[in-house]
C-alpha cells in the first residue's frame, strides 16, 4: 500500500522542482508562469492526499477553488504578457525594469 | 510490492521526469508539452487517490484550456531564443542548493515516522456505487455555496480584466453611427450665410 508520506514527499519534490525552475529561468516570464502552475499542482496533490487519507471531502473542494483562481491568474498574466510584448517588444525580465524595484 | 505501489512509482517517475524536463527545456513550446505530460501524470495520481472529478477537471481545464492558451501566446510572441538562456548558468547552483535543502527538510518532516502506514492507515477503497461527483456536489452546493459564487465572480473579473488589458482601440477604419445619422437636422449640416458681394471699387 502507498502511504501518505509517499504522496507528501512526491508533492514536495514537485514543489521544489517548480521553485528551482523559478530560480533558473529568471529571464523568461512564460516559464515563470509555468513553474507557478507546477507549484500549484504540487500543493493540490497535498490537499487531495490528505482528503483521501482523512476521509474528508473539504480538501477536494479547496483544490476546486485553487484551480479556479489559478485559471484566472493565468488568463490575466498572459494578457499582461501580451501587452508588455506589444509595448516593449520583448518579454525579458531585465528589460522590464522601469519601476527600478 | 503491490500493484498500487508499482502504478504509483511509475506515475511519480513520469511526473518528476517531465517536470525536470520542463524547467530545463530550451524551447518554451517544448516546456509546455512537458508540462502537459506532467499534468497527465498528476491527474492519474489523483485518480489513484479517488479524486476522479478533479482529475478530469485538471485535464479538461488545464491541458485543454490553460496550456493551449500558453501555446497560443508562445506562438503569437516572437521570443528571442538567445536571450532566453542568457542567465541560465548564473542562478543554477543557487536554485539547486535551495531546492535540495527544502527537499531534505520536507523528507525529514514528512517521513514514514510521522505519516507512514502505521500512523495513518490507508482507508478502505470505496465500492462501485460510490460517486465522487455526487459527494463533491453535495458539499459544494450546501456548505460551500457562498465561496462557489465568489469563484464565479472571480472568473468574471478575470474575463473583464483580460479583455480590457489586451483590447486595442480601433483606429484603422471608420464606422458609421446610425443614431447620429438618423437624428441629424438640416441646420446641423447646412449653414446659410448672407454674404454681401463686393463692388468693383472695393476689389
XYZ file of C-alpha atoms in Angstrom:
304
model
C 0.000 0.000 0.000
C 1.116 3.524 -0.722
C 1.369 5.546 2.458
C 0.502 9.190 2.946
C 4.159 10.136 3.362
C 4.901 8.852 -0.167
C 2.346 11.244 -1.635
C 3.581 14.119 0.537
C 7.220 13.542 -0.422
C 6.265 13.332 -4.112
C 4.429 16.649 -3.933
C 7.285 18.295 -2.033
C 9.735 17.141 -4.724
C 7.494 18.621 -7.439
C 7.188 21.825 -5.392
C 10.982 22.116 -5.189
C 11.362 21.461 -8.923
C 8.979 24.336 -9.576
C 10.893 26.539 -7.142
C 14.224 25.681 -8.783
C 12.654 26.453 -12.157
C 11.806 29.961 -10.946
C 15.423 30.417 -9.822
C 16.883 29.053 -13.057
C 14.631 30.657 -15.681
C 14.696 34.148 -14.272
C 14.703 35.859 -17.647
C 11.655 34.278 -19.252
C 8.240 35.262 -17.869
C 6.337 32.461 -19.676
C 8.438 29.776 -17.991
C 7.991 31.554 -14.654
C 4.206 31.282 -15.053
C 4.541 27.588 -15.927
C 6.641 26.981 -12.804
C 3.929 28.634 -10.702
C 1.440 26.198 -12.261
C 3.701 23.289 -11.305
C 3.889 24.524 -7.704
C 0.094 24.811 -7.565
C -0.358 21.251 -8.832
C 2.057 20.014 -6.136
C 0.041 21.815 -3.458
C -3.190 20.396 -4.875
C -1.747 16.873 -4.686
C -1.061 17.538 -0.996
C -4.670 18.603 -0.437
C -6.083 15.560 -2.247
C -3.780 13.124 -0.422
C -4.879 14.455 2.975
C -8.515 14.457 1.830
C -8.245 10.791 0.839
C -6.449 9.616 3.966
C -8.570 11.611 6.411
C -11.846 10.759 4.624
C -12.874 14.408 4.410
C -14.043 15.955 1.134
C -13.197 19.545 2.148
C -9.688 19.142 0.702
C -11.086 18.382 -2.723
C -13.334 21.456 -2.521
C -10.268 23.556 -1.785
C -8.498 22.097 -4.833
C -11.537 23.077 -6.900
C -11.205 26.706 -5.808
C -7.425 26.710 -6.264
C -7.915 25.516 -9.851
C -10.421 28.328 -10.456
C -8.155 31.033 -9.093
C -5.129 29.640 -10.952
C -7.001 29.687 -14.262
C -7.993 33.319 -13.679
C -4.408 34.173 -12.715
C -3.009 32.606 -15.889
C -5.517 34.444 -18.084
C -4.633 37.832 -16.586
C -0.892 37.036 -16.523
C -0.812 36.136 -20.197
C -2.851 39.249 -21.038
C -0.284 41.394 -19.203
C 2.480 39.498 -21.033
C 0.930 40.221 -24.429
C 0.557 43.891 -23.509
C 4.172 44.002 -22.314
C 5.394 42.476 -25.557
C 3.338 44.994 -27.543
C 4.771 47.953 -25.638
C 8.385 46.818 -25.157
C 8.948 44.368 -27.986
C 10.445 41.820 -25.573
C 9.373 39.734 -22.578
C 12.714 39.655 -20.807
C 12.554 40.380 -17.090
C 15.678 42.524 -17.464
C 14.003 44.826 -19.982
C 11.005 45.493 -17.755
C 12.842 47.398 -15.048
C 11.275 50.820 -15.455
C 9.999 50.794 -11.865
C 13.615 50.392 -10.613
C 12.476 47.948 -7.951
C 5.211 -4.827 -3.832
C 1.549 -4.411 -4.611
C 0.211 -3.292 -7.994
C -0.924 0.016 -6.475
C 2.641 0.770 -5.440
C 4.003 -0.121 -8.887
C 1.474 2.189 -10.569
C 2.272 4.957 -8.080
C 6.026 4.740 -8.667
C 5.656 4.678 -12.482
C 3.384 7.743 -12.412
C 5.654 9.541 -9.929
C 8.660 8.855 -12.146
C 6.940 10.390 -15.160
C 5.680 13.333 -13.108
C 9.148 14.159 -11.767
C 10.914 13.460 -15.078
C 8.566 15.668 -17.099
C 8.806 18.465 -14.508
C 12.604 18.361 -14.687
C 12.476 18.323 -18.484
C 10.104 21.289 -18.330
C 12.393 23.539 -16.300
C 15.467 22.593 -18.338
C 13.809 22.828 -21.774
C 15.466 25.262 -24.179
C 12.298 25.842 -26.156
C 9.234 27.338 -24.454
C 6.822 25.310 -26.617
C 8.602 22.086 -25.636
C 8.375 23.167 -21.991
C 4.589 23.484 -22.375
C 4.364 19.974 -23.849
C 6.435 18.526 -20.980
C 4.147 20.315 -18.525
C 1.161 18.685 -20.246
C 2.757 15.272 -19.651
C 3.307 16.232 -16.025
C -0.326 17.254 -15.644
C -1.472 13.936 -17.093
C 0.670 12.086 -14.544
C -0.688 14.287 -11.762
C -4.259 13.568 -12.870
C -3.504 9.829 -12.840
C -2.142 10.109 -9.299
C -5.299 11.979 -8.278
C -7.394 9.126 -9.725
C -5.292 6.772 -7.594
C -6.385 8.948 -4.645
C -10.063 8.591 -5.671
C -10.485 12.201 -6.749
C -11.891 11.409 -10.183
C -13.766 14.663 -10.755
C -10.741 16.832 -10.029
C -8.512 14.659 -12.210
C -10.870 15.105 -15.158
C -11.104 18.827 -14.367
C -7.325 19.103 -14.340
C -7.105 17.576 -17.804
C -10.070 19.496 -19.252
C -9.318 22.898 -17.756
C -5.527 22.844 -17.533
C -4.457 20.786 -20.514
C -7.431 21.752 -22.646
C -7.622 25.462 -21.921
C -4.698 26.887 -19.971
C -1.876 25.026 -21.712
C -3.391 25.732 -25.135
C -3.530 29.404 -24.103
C 0.183 29.207 -23.230
C 0.916 27.693 -26.640
C -1.102 30.443 -28.351
C 0.858 33.155 -26.548
C 4.203 31.497 -27.304
C 3.343 31.253 -30.969
C 1.991 34.817 -31.050
C 5.008 36.430 -29.420
C 8.265 36.187 -31.250
C 10.609 35.193 -28.433
C 14.309 35.574 -28.994
C 15.866 32.251 -28.058
C 19.339 33.628 -27.432
C 18.209 35.996 -24.684
C 16.139 33.269 -23.057
C 19.121 31.303 -21.793
C 21.476 34.184 -21.066
C 21.491 33.867 -17.276
C 20.814 30.150 -17.110
C 24.130 29.075 -15.586
C 24.322 32.024 -13.231
C 21.435 31.015 -10.985
C 21.633 27.231 -11.484
C 23.769 26.418 -8.375
C 21.680 28.638 -6.115
C 18.422 27.115 -7.352
C 19.711 23.556 -6.950
C 21.022 24.237 -3.428
C 17.751 25.789 -2.259
C 15.673 23.009 -3.838
C 17.804 20.217 -2.357
C 17.742 21.766 1.122
C 13.952 22.110 1.008
C 13.543 18.517 -0.246
C 15.788 17.216 2.569
C 13.848 19.152 5.198
C 10.499 18.009 3.798
C 11.577 14.351 3.751
C 12.715 14.657 7.378
C 9.391 16.157 8.411
C 7.072 14.079 6.200
C 8.854 10.732 6.559
C 7.148 7.454 7.388
C 7.662 8.054 11.126
C 5.124 10.870 11.006
C 2.801 9.972 8.113
C 3.530 6.283 7.491
C 1.035 3.469 7.224
C 1.301 2.697 10.956
C 0.422 6.243 11.946
C -2.152 6.889 9.228
C -3.517 3.664 7.725
C -4.741 3.609 4.169
C -8.554 3.939 4.084
C -10.685 1.216 2.541
C -11.479 1.645 -1.144
C -14.999 2.766 -1.974
C -17.354 0.388 -3.762
C -18.530 0.615 -7.346
C -21.648 2.578 -6.326
C -19.589 5.440 -4.834
C -19.846 8.646 -6.839
C -17.142 11.225 -6.260
C -19.075 13.873 -8.202
C -22.199 13.413 -6.040
C -20.212 13.757 -2.821
C -18.429 16.875 -4.070
C -21.661 18.435 -5.345
C -23.425 17.812 -2.021
C -20.651 19.730 -0.257
C -20.282 22.409 -2.910
C -23.938 23.410 -3.116
C -24.634 23.330 0.618
C -21.675 24.164 2.841
C -19.527 25.941 0.269
C -22.186 27.628 -1.853
C -21.022 31.147 -0.974
C -17.354 30.542 -1.964
C -18.703 28.860 -5.104
C -20.496 32.068 -6.097
C -17.342 34.036 -5.299
C -15.368 31.768 -7.636
C -17.814 32.616 -10.407
C -17.307 36.328 -9.707
C -13.519 35.853 -9.808
C -13.797 34.230 -13.237
C -15.979 37.100 -14.461
C -13.426 39.628 -13.193
C -10.663 37.682 -14.949
C -12.582 37.786 -18.246
C -13.185 41.540 -17.967
C -9.601 42.270 -16.905
C -8.026 40.195 -19.678
C -10.223 41.727 -22.392
C -9.696 45.270 -21.097
C -5.926 44.802 -20.970
C -5.474 43.404 -24.444
C -8.226 45.259 -26.298
C -6.933 47.756 -28.864
C -8.815 50.910 -29.714
C -9.793 50.628 -33.369
C -8.248 53.492 -35.285
C -7.680 51.776 -38.600
C -11.161 52.135 -40.031
C -14.177 54.428 -39.670
C -17.592 53.277 -38.549
C -20.960 54.921 -39.123
C -23.020 55.999 -36.117
C -26.574 55.147 -37.061
C -28.380 57.072 -34.327
C -26.401 60.176 -35.132
C -27.286 59.817 -38.802
C -30.997 59.402 -38.080
C -31.165 62.301 -35.656
C -29.366 64.755 -37.859
C -31.158 68.046 -38.659
C -30.761 70.260 -41.648
C -29.416 73.127 -39.537
C -26.580 70.930 -38.236
C -25.272 70.251 -41.720
C -26.062 73.375 -43.766
C -25.229 76.847 -42.547
C -26.765 79.697 -44.504
C -24.616 82.793 -44.500
C -25.584 86.033 -46.128
C -22.591 87.471 -47.972
C -22.554 90.870 -49.436
C -20.909 90.662 -52.828
C -18.120 93.210 -53.173
C -18.480 96.022 -55.618
C -15.985 96.772 -58.359
C -14.370 99.614 -56.469
C -13.648 97.503 -53.375
C -11.911 94.900 -55.485
